mmCIF file of C-alpha atoms in Angstrom:
data_model
loop_
_atom_site.group_PDB
_atom_site.id
_atom_site.type_symbol
_atom_site.label_atom_id
_atom_site.label_comp_id
_atom_site.label_asym_id
_atom_site.label_seq_id
_atom_site.Cartn_x
_atom_site.Cartn_y
_atom_site.Cartn_z
ATOM 1 C CA MET A 12 105.414 132.838 71.941
ATOM 2 C CA ARG A 13 107.645 132.447 74.787
ATOM 3 C CA ALA A 14 109.823 129.473 74.155
ATOM 4 C CA VAL A 15 109.969 126.193 76.399
ATOM 5 C CA ARG A 16 112.801 125.195 78.012
ATOM 6 C CA ARG A 17 114.226 121.980 76.048
ATOM 7 C CA ASP A 18 116.001 121.218 79.505
ATOM 8 C CA ASP A 19 113.136 120.613 81.255
ATOM 9 C CA PRO A 20 109.899 120.902 79.094
ATOM 10 C CA GLY A 21 107.196 120.337 81.868
ATOM 11 C CA ALA A 22 109.146 123.606 83.934
ATOM 12 C CA ASP A 23 107.506 126.042 82.809
ATOM 13 C CA GLU A 24 103.714 124.515 82.448
ATOM 14 C CA LEU A 25 104.052 124.202 85.500
ATOM 15 C CA ALA A 26 105.201 127.597 86.744
ATOM 16 C CA GLU A 27 102.069 128.239 85.673
ATOM 17 C CA LEU A 28 99.693 126.013 86.811
ATOM 18 C CA GLU A 29 101.232 127.638 90.025
ATOM 19 C CA ARG A 30 100.669 130.992 89.263
ATOM 20 C CA LEU A 31 97.066 130.646 88.506
ATOM 21 C CA GLY A 32 96.532 127.768 91.437
ATOM 22 C CA ARG A 33 95.431 125.355 89.340
ATOM 23 C CA ARG A 34 98.468 123.067 90.369
ATOM 24 C CA ARG A 35 97.385 120.026 90.785
ATOM 25 C CA GLY A 36 99.202 117.575 94.214
ATOM 26 C CA ARG A 37 97.269 114.443 95.759
ATOM 27 C CA ARG A 38 96.653 112.308 98.322
ATOM 28 C CA VAL A 39 97.680 109.051 99.553
ATOM 29 C CA LEU A 40 94.246 107.204 101.227
ATOM 30 C CA GLU A 41 95.988 104.774 103.823
ATOM 31 C CA SER A 42 92.813 102.755 104.653
ATOM 32 C CA PRO A 43 89.863 100.847 103.115
ATOM 33 C CA GLN A 44 87.184 103.712 101.063
ATOM 34 C CA GLY A 45 84.441 104.510 102.699
ATOM 35 C CA ALA A 46 83.368 106.698 104.786
ATOM 36 C CA ARG A 47 85.255 107.835 107.238
ATOM 37 C CA ILE A 48 89.496 106.858 105.608
ATOM 38 C CA ARG A 49 92.192 107.398 106.733
ATOM 39 C CA LEU A 50 94.267 110.184 104.789
ATOM 40 C CA ASP A 51 98.057 111.311 104.866
ATOM 41 C CA GLY A 52 97.844 110.519 108.000
ATOM 42 C CA ARG A 53 94.484 111.977 109.117
ATOM 43 C CA GLU A 54 91.124 109.851 109.950
ATOM 44 C CA VAL A 55 88.693 111.832 107.875
ATOM 45 C CA VAL A 56 84.837 112.111 106.937
ATOM 46 C CA ASN A 57 84.988 111.472 103.163
ATOM 47 C CA PHE A 58 83.112 113.500 101.322
ATOM 48 C CA SER A 59 85.159 113.096 97.680
ATOM 49 C CA SER A 60 85.134 109.416 96.523
ATOM 50 C CA ASN A 61 82.164 108.064 94.122
ATOM 51 C CA ASP A 62 81.455 105.121 95.841
ATOM 52 C CA TYR A 63 77.479 105.879 96.616
ATOM 53 C CA LEU A 64 76.370 102.726 97.820
ATOM 54 C CA GLY A 65 79.902 101.541 99.974
ATOM 55 C CA LEU A 66 80.708 98.808 97.767
ATOM 56 C CA ALA A 67 83.892 99.072 97.662
ATOM 57 C CA ASN A 68 85.439 97.597 100.989
ATOM 58 C CA HIS A 69 81.903 94.914 100.629
ATOM 59 C CA PRO A 70 82.391 91.768 101.660
ATOM 60 C CA ALA A 71 80.677 90.388 98.383
ATOM 61 C CA LEU A 72 82.846 91.646 96.249
ATOM 62 C CA ARG A 73 86.672 90.935 98.666
ATOM 63 C CA GLU A 74 85.329 86.980 98.878
ATOM 64 C CA ALA A 75 84.828 87.050 94.382
ATOM 65 C CA ALA A 76 87.890 89.238 93.873
ATOM 66 C CA HIS A 77 90.260 86.671 96.120
ATOM 67 C CA ALA A 78 88.031 83.475 94.874
ATOM 68 C CA ALA A 79 88.969 84.886 91.025
ATOM 69 C CA ILE A 80 92.691 85.218 92.268
ATOM 70 C CA ASP A 81 92.602 81.790 93.550
ATOM 71 C CA ARG A 82 91.754 80.224 90.183
ATOM 72 C CA TRP A 83 93.633 82.757 87.477
ATOM 73 C CA GLY A 84 95.689 84.263 89.031
ATOM 74 C CA VAL A 85 96.401 88.020 88.630
ATOM 75 C CA GLY A 86 97.267 89.274 85.371
ATOM 76 C CA ALA A 87 95.357 88.969 81.971
ATOM 77 C CA GLY A 88 98.230 88.856 79.905
ATOM 78 C CA ALA A 89 97.001 90.009 77.176
ATOM 79 C CA SER A 90 94.451 91.158 75.005
ATOM 80 C CA ARG A 91 90.904 89.722 75.451
ATOM 81 C CA LEU A 92 91.226 88.574 71.894
ATOM 82 C CA ILE A 93 94.000 86.342 72.431
ATOM 83 C CA VAL A 94 94.413 85.177 75.775
ATOM 84 C CA GLY A 95 92.807 87.384 78.274
ATOM 85 C CA ASN A 96 89.035 86.854 77.600
ATOM 86 C CA THR A 97 88.382 84.928 81.482
ATOM 87 C CA GLY A 98 85.160 83.139 82.278
ATOM 88 C CA ALA A 99 85.598 85.616 84.456
ATOM 89 C CA HIS A 100 84.877 88.476 81.401
ATOM 90 C CA GLU A 101 81.758 85.928 80.125
ATOM 91 C CA GLU A 102 80.357 85.631 83.063
ATOM 92 C CA LEU A 103 80.010 89.865 83.851
ATOM 93 C CA GLU A 104 78.769 90.407 80.093
ATOM 94 C CA ALA A 105 76.193 87.738 80.853
ATOM 95 C CA ALA A 106 75.403 89.398 83.969
ATOM 96 C CA ILE A 107 74.855 93.537 82.592
ATOM 97 C CA ARG A 108 72.690 91.821 79.918
ATOM 98 C CA ALA A 109 71.042 90.410 82.080
ATOM 99 C CA TRP A 110 70.376 92.881 84.401
ATOM 100 C CA LEU A 111 70.325 95.969 81.898
ATOM 101 C CA GLY A 112 68.117 93.732 79.737
ATOM 102 C CA ARG A 113 69.886 94.711 76.640
ATOM 103 C CA PRO A 114 71.518 92.328 73.465
ATOM 104 C CA ALA A 115 74.667 92.648 74.839
ATOM 105 C CA ALA A 116 78.097 94.623 76.749
ATOM 106 C CA ARG A 117 81.506 95.071 76.331
ATOM 107 C CA VAL A 118 83.399 95.230 79.268
ATOM 108 C CA PHE A 119 86.762 97.903 79.019
ATOM 109 C CA GLY A 120 88.998 98.420 80.944
ATOM 110 C CA SER A 121 87.639 101.429 82.709
ATOM 111 C CA GLY A 122 85.366 104.159 82.034
ATOM 112 C CA PHE A 123 87.815 106.627 79.952
ATOM 113 C CA ALA A 124 87.999 103.590 77.496
ATOM 114 C CA ALA A 125 83.987 102.614 77.189
ATOM 115 C CA ASN A 126 84.153 106.110 75.343
ATOM 116 C CA THR A 127 86.919 106.869 73.793
ATOM 117 C CA GLY A 128 86.614 102.892 72.184
ATOM 118 C CA VAL A 129 82.791 103.168 71.487
ATOM 119 C CA ILE A 130 82.790 107.048 70.200
ATOM 120 C CA ALA A 131 85.823 106.617 67.621
ATOM 121 C CA THR A 132 84.058 103.293 65.471
ATOM 122 C CA LEU A 133 80.657 104.464 65.986
ATOM 123 C CA ALA A 134 81.298 107.318 64.561
ATOM 124 C CA GLY A 135 84.435 108.780 61.497
ATOM 125 C CA ALA A 136 85.355 111.521 59.154
ATOM 126 C CA ASP A 137 81.987 111.772 57.556
ATOM 127 C CA ASP A 138 79.874 112.209 60.866
ATOM 128 C CA VAL A 139 78.745 114.206 63.032
ATOM 129 C CA ILE A 140 78.108 114.225 66.608
ATOM 130 C CA PHE A 141 76.220 116.830 68.657
ATOM 131 C CA SER A 142 77.506 116.301 72.119
ATOM 132 C CA ASP A 143 77.187 118.693 74.808
ATOM 133 C CA GLU A 144 78.734 120.471 76.195
ATOM 134 C CA LEU A 145 79.263 119.652 80.084
ATOM 135 C CA ASN A 146 79.836 116.124 79.133
ATOM 136 C CA HIS A 147 82.649 114.857 80.674
ATOM 137 C CA ALA A 148 86.642 114.747 79.187
ATOM 138 C CA SER A 149 86.716 111.255 77.890
ATOM 139 C CA ILE A 150 83.732 111.722 75.865
ATOM 140 C CA ILE A 151 85.564 114.673 74.742
ATOM 141 C CA ASP A 152 87.973 112.680 73.740
ATOM 142 C CA GLY A 153 86.544 109.975 72.081
ATOM 143 C CA CYS A 154 84.459 112.763 69.637
ATOM 144 C CA ARG A 155 88.651 114.565 68.733
ATOM 145 C CA LEU A 156 89.420 110.678 68.592
ATOM 146 C CA SER A 157 86.877 110.332 65.972
ATOM 147 C CA ARG A 158 87.678 112.586 63.197
ATOM 148 C CA ALA A 159 83.561 113.620 62.756
ATOM 149 C CA ARG A 160 82.429 117.260 62.712
ATOM 150 C CA VAL A 161 81.789 117.902 66.391
ATOM 151 C CA ARG A 162 78.919 120.925 67.216
ATOM 152 C CA VAL A 163 78.054 121.672 71.421
ATOM 153 C CA PHE A 164 75.363 122.199 72.554
ATOM 154 C CA ARG A 165 73.656 124.230 74.685
ATOM 155 C CA HIS A 166 73.891 121.933 78.558
ATOM 156 C CA ARG A 167 70.895 120.012 78.894
ATOM 157 C CA ASP A 168 69.190 122.806 75.778
ATOM 158 C CA LEU A 169 66.502 119.876 73.886
ATOM 159 C CA GLU A 170 65.994 122.325 71.347
ATOM 160 C CA HIS A 171 69.516 124.247 70.973
ATOM 161 C CA LEU A 172 69.897 120.121 70.534
ATOM 162 C CA GLU A 173 67.314 120.394 68.284
ATOM 163 C CA SER A 174 68.002 123.115 66.331
ATOM 164 C CA LEU A 175 71.903 121.788 65.440
ATOM 165 C CA LEU A 176 69.968 118.349 63.978
ATOM 166 C CA ARG A 177 67.987 121.143 62.219
ATOM 167 C CA GLU A 178 71.213 121.739 60.259
ATOM 168 C CA GLU A 179 74.249 119.332 60.261
ATOM 169 C CA ARG A 180 74.158 116.448 57.722
ATOM 170 C CA GLY A 181 76.294 113.324 57.713
ATOM 171 C CA ARG A 182 77.075 109.855 56.785
ATOM 172 C CA ARG A 183 76.653 109.640 60.005
ATOM 173 C CA ARG A 184 75.457 111.260 63.136
ATOM 174 C CA LEU A 185 75.645 110.711 67.184
ATOM 175 C CA VAL A 186 73.376 113.016 70.289
ATOM 176 C CA ILE A 187 76.007 111.860 72.988
ATOM 177 C CA SER A 188 74.537 113.072 76.540
ATOM 178 C CA GLU A 189 76.151 112.032 80.413
ATOM 179 C CA THR A 190 72.741 111.234 82.691
ATOM 180 C CA LEU A 191 73.813 112.368 85.294
ATOM 181 C CA PHE A 192 77.025 114.971 85.573
ATOM 182 C CA SER A 193 79.461 113.988 87.406
ATOM 183 C CA MET A 194 80.339 117.553 88.458
ATOM 184 C CA ASP A 195 77.641 119.688 88.542
ATOM 185 C CA GLY A 196 75.083 117.125 89.854
ATOM 186 C CA ASP A 197 71.731 117.080 87.418
ATOM 187 C CA VAL A 198 70.193 115.086 85.304
ATOM 188 C CA ALA A 199 70.249 115.094 81.555
ATOM 189 C CA ASP A 200 66.206 115.034 79.956
ATOM 190 C CA VAL A 201 67.595 111.451 78.097
ATOM 191 C CA ALA A 202 63.764 110.389 76.807
ATOM 192 C CA GLY A 203 62.874 114.492 75.318
ATOM 193 C CA MET A 204 66.592 113.901 74.106
ATOM 194 C CA VAL A 205 65.806 110.669 72.252
ATOM 195 C CA ALA A 206 62.486 111.535 71.076
ATOM 196 C CA ILE A 207 64.501 114.664 69.697
ATOM 197 C CA ALA A 208 67.137 112.061 67.960
ATOM 198 C CA ARG A 209 65.575 109.534 66.593
ATOM 199 C CA GLU A 210 63.004 112.611 65.126
ATOM 200 C CA HIS A 211 66.402 113.046 63.162
ATOM 201 C CA GLY A 212 67.576 109.618 62.284
ATOM 202 C CA ALA A 213 70.070 109.735 65.214
ATOM 203 C CA ILE A 214 71.769 107.758 66.994
ATOM 204 C CA THR A 215 71.375 108.216 70.868
ATOM 205 C CA ILE A 216 75.121 107.516 73.747
ATOM 206 C CA VAL A 217 74.337 107.848 77.122
ATOM 207 C CA ASP A 218 77.260 108.152 79.745
ATOM 208 C CA ASP A 219 75.592 106.254 82.498
ATOM 209 C CA ALA A 220 78.845 106.408 84.993
ATOM 210 C CA HIS A 221 76.801 108.139 87.725
ATOM 211 C CA ALA A 222 73.337 106.906 87.962
ATOM 212 C CA VAL A 223 74.074 103.103 87.184
ATOM 213 C CA GLY A 224 73.743 101.085 90.844
ATOM 214 C CA ALA A 225 72.954 103.771 92.360
ATOM 215 C CA TRP A 226 69.155 105.082 90.889
ATOM 216 C CA GLY A 227 66.864 103.079 88.945
ATOM 217 C CA GLU A 228 65.122 100.686 90.343
ATOM 218 C CA GLY A 229 68.011 97.169 90.441
ATOM 219 C CA GLY A 230 70.729 100.209 90.105
ATOM 220 C CA VAL A 231 70.159 100.583 86.752
ATOM 221 C CA GLY A 232 70.563 104.163 86.661
ATOM 222 C CA LEU A 233 68.609 106.652 84.232
ATOM 223 C CA ALA A 234 69.484 105.961 80.217
ATOM 224 C CA GLY A 235 65.917 103.528 79.776
ATOM 225 C CA ARG A 236 65.421 101.072 76.888
ATOM 226 C CA GLU A 237 65.509 102.691 74.191
ATOM 227 C CA VAL A 238 68.793 105.103 74.110
ATOM 228 C CA ASP A 239 70.643 103.040 71.712
ATOM 229 C CA VAL A 240 74.042 102.002 73.535
ATOM 230 C CA VAL A 241 74.345 103.210 77.071
ATOM 231 C CA ILE A 242 78.209 103.323 79.327
ATOM 232 C CA GLY A 243 78.770 102.589 82.470
ATOM 233 C CA THR A 244 81.195 102.564 85.112
ATOM 234 C CA PHE A 245 82.049 99.444 87.649
ATOM 235 C CA GLY A 246 83.958 102.833 89.503
ATOM 236 C CA LYS A 247 81.040 104.448 90.916
ATOM 237 C CA ALA A 248 77.606 102.626 93.420
ATOM 238 C CA LEU A 249 79.334 99.436 92.003
ATOM 239 C CA GLY A 250 82.436 99.814 94.074
ATOM 240 C CA GLY A 251 85.282 98.540 91.837
ATOM 241 C CA ALA A 252 86.498 99.199 88.646
ATOM 242 C CA GLY A 253 86.166 98.760 84.675
ATOM 243 C CA ALA A 254 83.583 99.859 82.747
ATOM 244 C CA PHE A 255 81.369 98.238 79.739
ATOM 245 C CA ALA A 256 79.207 98.878 76.848
ATOM 246 C CA ALA A 257 75.078 97.780 76.408
ATOM 247 C CA CYS A 258 74.424 97.626 73.767
ATOM 248 C CA SER A 259 73.806 95.504 70.025
ATOM 249 C CA GLN A 260 75.164 92.089 69.200
ATOM 250 C CA ALA A 261 75.800 94.311 65.976
ATOM 251 C CA VAL A 262 77.272 97.454 68.029
ATOM 252 C CA ALA A 263 78.975 94.501 70.238
ATOM 253 C CA GLU A 264 80.349 92.580 67.565
ATOM 254 C CA LEU A 265 82.059 95.619 65.781
ATOM 255 C CA LEU A 266 83.351 97.126 69.140
ATOM 256 C CA TRP A 267 85.368 93.741 69.508
ATOM 257 C CA ASN A 268 87.115 94.898 65.381
ATOM 258 C CA LYS A 269 87.736 98.072 65.798
ATOM 259 C CA ALA A 270 86.778 100.132 69.486
ATOM 260 C CA ARG A 271 90.946 100.405 70.347
ATOM 261 C CA PRO A 272 90.783 100.447 73.353
ATOM 262 C CA LEU A 273 89.631 96.877 73.740
ATOM 263 C CA VAL A 274 91.619 95.879 70.956
ATOM 264 C CA PHE A 275 94.521 97.369 71.185
ATOM 265 C CA SER A 276 94.581 97.519 75.151
ATOM 266 C CA THR A 277 95.283 94.085 78.037
ATOM 267 C CA ALA A 278 92.140 92.339 79.521
ATOM 268 C CA MET A 279 91.004 94.391 83.040
ATOM 269 C CA PRO A 280 92.033 91.176 85.686
ATOM 270 C CA ALA A 281 89.816 88.432 86.491
ATOM 271 C CA MET A 282 89.286 89.364 89.459
ATOM 272 C CA VAL A 283 88.218 93.286 88.747
ATOM 273 C CA ALA A 284 85.789 91.232 86.550
ATOM 274 C CA ALA A 285 84.330 88.598 88.659
ATOM 275 C CA ALA A 286 84.505 91.463 91.631
ATOM 276 C CA ALA A 287 82.261 93.211 89.450
ATOM 277 C CA THR A 288 79.464 90.928 88.652
ATOM 278 C CA ALA A 289 79.018 90.462 92.168
ATOM 279 C CA ALA A 290 78.471 94.025 92.559
ATOM 280 C CA ILE A 291 76.238 93.574 90.195
ATOM 281 C CA GLY A 292 74.449 90.590 92.294
ATOM 282 C CA VAL A 293 74.260 93.386 95.407
ATOM 283 C CA THR A 294 72.839 96.516 93.275
ATOM 284 C CA ARG A 295 70.248 94.163 92.706
ATOM 285 C CA SER A 296 68.877 92.451 95.963
ATOM 286 C CA SER A 297 67.225 94.766 98.282
ATOM 287 C CA GLU A 298 70.538 95.383 100.510
ATOM 288 C CA GLY A 299 70.964 97.510 96.853
ATOM 289 C CA ASP A 300 67.748 98.235 97.744
ATOM 290 C CA ALA A 301 67.639 99.353 100.998
ATOM 291 C CA MET A 302 70.981 101.629 100.021
ATOM 292 C CA ARG A 303 69.574 103.539 97.296
ATOM 293 C CA HIS A 304 66.940 104.183 100.579
ATOM 294 C CA ARG A 305 69.815 105.321 102.706
ATOM 295 C CA LEU A 306 72.471 106.910 99.924
ATOM 296 C CA ALA A 307 68.388 108.850 99.256
ATOM 297 C CA ALA A 308 67.849 109.871 103.438
ATOM 298 C CA ARG A 309 71.321 111.616 102.975
ATOM 299 C CA ILE A 310 70.645 113.313 99.802
ATOM 300 C CA ARG A 311 68.240 114.881 101.582
ATOM 301 C CA GLU A 312 69.390 115.402 104.829
ATOM 302 C CA ALA A 313 72.172 117.205 103.242
ATOM 303 C CA GLY A 314 70.060 119.372 101.329
ATOM 304 C CA LEU A 315 72.390 120.111 99.287
ATOM 305 C CA GLY A 316 71.382 119.754 95.297
ATOM 306 C CA PRO A 317 68.346 116.599 94.612
ATOM 307 C CA THR A 318 71.996 113.704 93.513
ATOM 308 C CA GLN A 319 74.505 112.691 95.753
ATOM 309 C CA ILE A 320 76.772 115.138 93.704
ATOM 310 C CA ALA A 321 76.729 117.533 95.109
ATOM 311 C CA PRO A 322 78.485 120.993 94.218
ATOM 312 C CA VAL A 323 79.566 124.320 95.968
ATOM 313 C CA VAL A 324 80.769 126.709 93.493
ATOM 314 C CA ILE A 325 83.244 129.217 95.399
ATOM 315 C CA GLY A 326 84.172 130.276 91.968
ATOM 316 C CA ASP A 327 87.828 131.706 91.891
ATOM 317 C CA ASP A 328 90.493 129.166 92.186
ATOM 318 C CA ARG A 329 93.105 129.176 95.530
ATOM 319 C CA ARG A 330 89.784 129.836 97.478
ATOM 320 C CA VAL A 331 88.868 126.441 96.731
ATOM 321 C CA MET A 332 91.591 125.345 97.774
ATOM 322 C CA GLU A 333 91.565 127.162 100.893
ATOM 323 C CA ILE A 334 87.903 126.009 101.757
ATOM 324 C CA THR A 335 89.810 122.149 101.664
ATOM 325 C CA ALA A 336 92.443 122.449 103.977
ATOM 326 C CA LYS A 337 90.051 124.197 106.762
ATOM 327 C CA LEU A 338 87.542 121.004 106.215
ATOM 328 C CA LEU A 339 90.544 118.579 105.883
ATOM 329 C CA GLU A 340 91.227 120.529 109.177
ATOM 330 C CA SER A 341 87.888 119.905 111.167
ATOM 331 C CA GLY A 342 87.995 116.778 109.449
ATOM 332 C CA ILE A 343 85.925 116.624 106.147
ATOM 333 C CA TYR A 344 87.414 116.139 103.218
ATOM 334 C CA ALA A 345 85.588 117.300 100.129
ATOM 335 C CA GLN A 346 87.475 117.882 97.604
ATOM 336 C CA GLY A 347 88.219 121.159 95.614
ATOM 337 C CA ILE A 348 87.935 120.785 91.878
ATOM 338 C CA ARG A 349 89.515 123.519 89.595
ATOM 339 C CA PRO A 350 89.734 124.379 85.805
ATOM 340 C CA PRO A 351 90.024 122.781 82.941
ATOM 341 C CA THR A 352 87.836 121.135 85.542
ATOM 342 C CA VAL A 353 85.005 122.847 85.301
ATOM 343 C CA PRO A 354 84.869 125.673 83.657
ATOM 344 C CA VAL A 355 87.213 129.093 84.851
ATOM 345 C CA GLY A 356 85.867 131.318 87.426
ATOM 346 C CA THR A 357 83.171 127.607 88.485
ATOM 347 C CA ALA A 358 85.729 126.579 90.808
ATOM 348 C CA ARG A 359 84.278 123.931 93.753
ATOM 349 C CA LEU A 360 84.259 121.429 95.918
ATOM 350 C CA ARG A 361 82.516 118.275 94.929
ATOM 351 C CA VAL A 362 80.982 117.430 97.860
ATOM 352 C CA SER A 363 79.687 113.426 97.098
ATOM 353 C CA LEU A 364 76.910 111.525 99.322
ATOM 354 C CA SER A 365 76.903 107.463 100.006
ATOM 355 C CA ALA A 366 74.845 105.188 101.239
ATOM 356 C CA ALA A 367 77.484 104.589 104.118
ATOM 357 C CA HIS A 368 76.761 108.296 105.315
ATOM 358 C CA GLU A 369 75.267 108.596 108.304
ATOM 359 C CA ALA A 370 73.192 110.609 109.297
ATOM 360 C CA GLU A 371 75.877 112.533 111.992
ATOM 361 C CA ASP A 372 78.223 112.746 108.892
ATOM 362 C CA ILE A 373 75.392 114.777 107.214
ATOM 363 C CA ALA A 374 75.208 117.392 110.068
ATOM 364 C CA LEU A 375 78.990 117.486 110.685
ATOM 365 C CA LEU A 376 79.279 118.735 106.685
ATOM 366 C CA ARG A 377 76.929 121.393 106.726
ATOM 367 C CA GLY A 378 77.820 122.584 110.253
ATOM 368 C CA ALA A 379 81.719 123.622 109.359
ATOM 369 C CA ILE A 380 80.176 124.273 105.313
ATOM 370 C CA GLU A 381 78.020 127.125 106.793
ATOM 371 C CA GLY A 382 81.501 128.354 108.622
ATOM 372 C CA LEU A 383 83.217 128.136 106.008
ATOM 373 C CA VAL A 384 80.757 129.343 103.043
ATOM 374 C CA PRO A 385 79.556 133.019 102.675
ATOM 375 C CA ARG A 386 75.968 133.334 102.445
ATOM 376 C CA GLY A 387 74.556 132.945 98.789
ATOM 377 C CA THR A 388 77.114 130.833 97.990
ATOM 378 C CA ASN A 389 75.547 128.474 95.337
ATOM 379 C CA ALA A 390 75.397 125.630 96.596
ATOM 380 C CA GLY A 391 74.138 124.000 92.971
ATOM 381 C CA ALA A 392 76.682 124.915 89.974
ATOM 382 C CA ARG A 393 73.404 125.114 87.696
ATOM 383 C CA ASP A 394 69.533 125.643 88.263
ATOM 384 C CA ARG A 395 68.062 122.757 87.715
#
């Protein structure tokens, strides 16, 4: 095993990432989020944001955040269990319950915190977790933190899931999947998964982060009412920040007591909670319905897949970043995604569509991709 330099412990690993073509940089946004942004001094059409409805700069969210600053200030000061729990947090959880028709909800600072907190609260060393192979890193880390035994089932393969459920016993068993997968843009058969889990006495948890707001009547997402715990986020279609777990009253109370990211983290600022409540109001309204209709139209026009997440698989890590750079030169920002975010050999452009895009934006994207990406390239990471 090659020794790592002691004088600068990060240098060797950075050099290896550079060799593999996987070293990541950063860009600077110089404008509000939107379909057209100023990025690193360049005006571009933005196809890399998760702002699926165009709510990130919506007047209702801005006004709610400003009003909350005037009332509660900027910082929360402590965790929600000490002095960080404001009326804005309570109003947000009530709005989630009414929106999703769930007995209880608990708000977290981020989707990552929600997934790790919920999974590690509900599963322990004597339990078994059944996890889709393409689940998000936060789910993977939540499984690790729980110390439960983890069995990975093939992507969206319910027969494989059922076979694993037959094999594995434990004090408690949890089946965990995303609904709309963040890098592939495909959708789980949630109803089928829930039916199998119930047959085998397992609890179901789904991460609905990329669907809430953008899909379902009133933007309720793709989870459905039969899932035991739904994780959602305000940082994507709802245009803000933070996340939630929608669940039973007992689970919500257990999270107060055992979810480490909730117990040991400073609460989200009241202004963030107030903006999230405003976002729920917009997405449940006729305006939200119109936004989802616009998003559906953009998805059809793009012709890259069935959802707003449209992966164009290139394969080679360096080549995908070359294409990203050339797209930027033509005024389009569609970020290249490389391992470890996606499996080795599947580096891709992750094209993200929004209700804020115009038809001419989609036409520009299609023309640029056709000019840069060889015919036969897989538009869509996997068969849907």
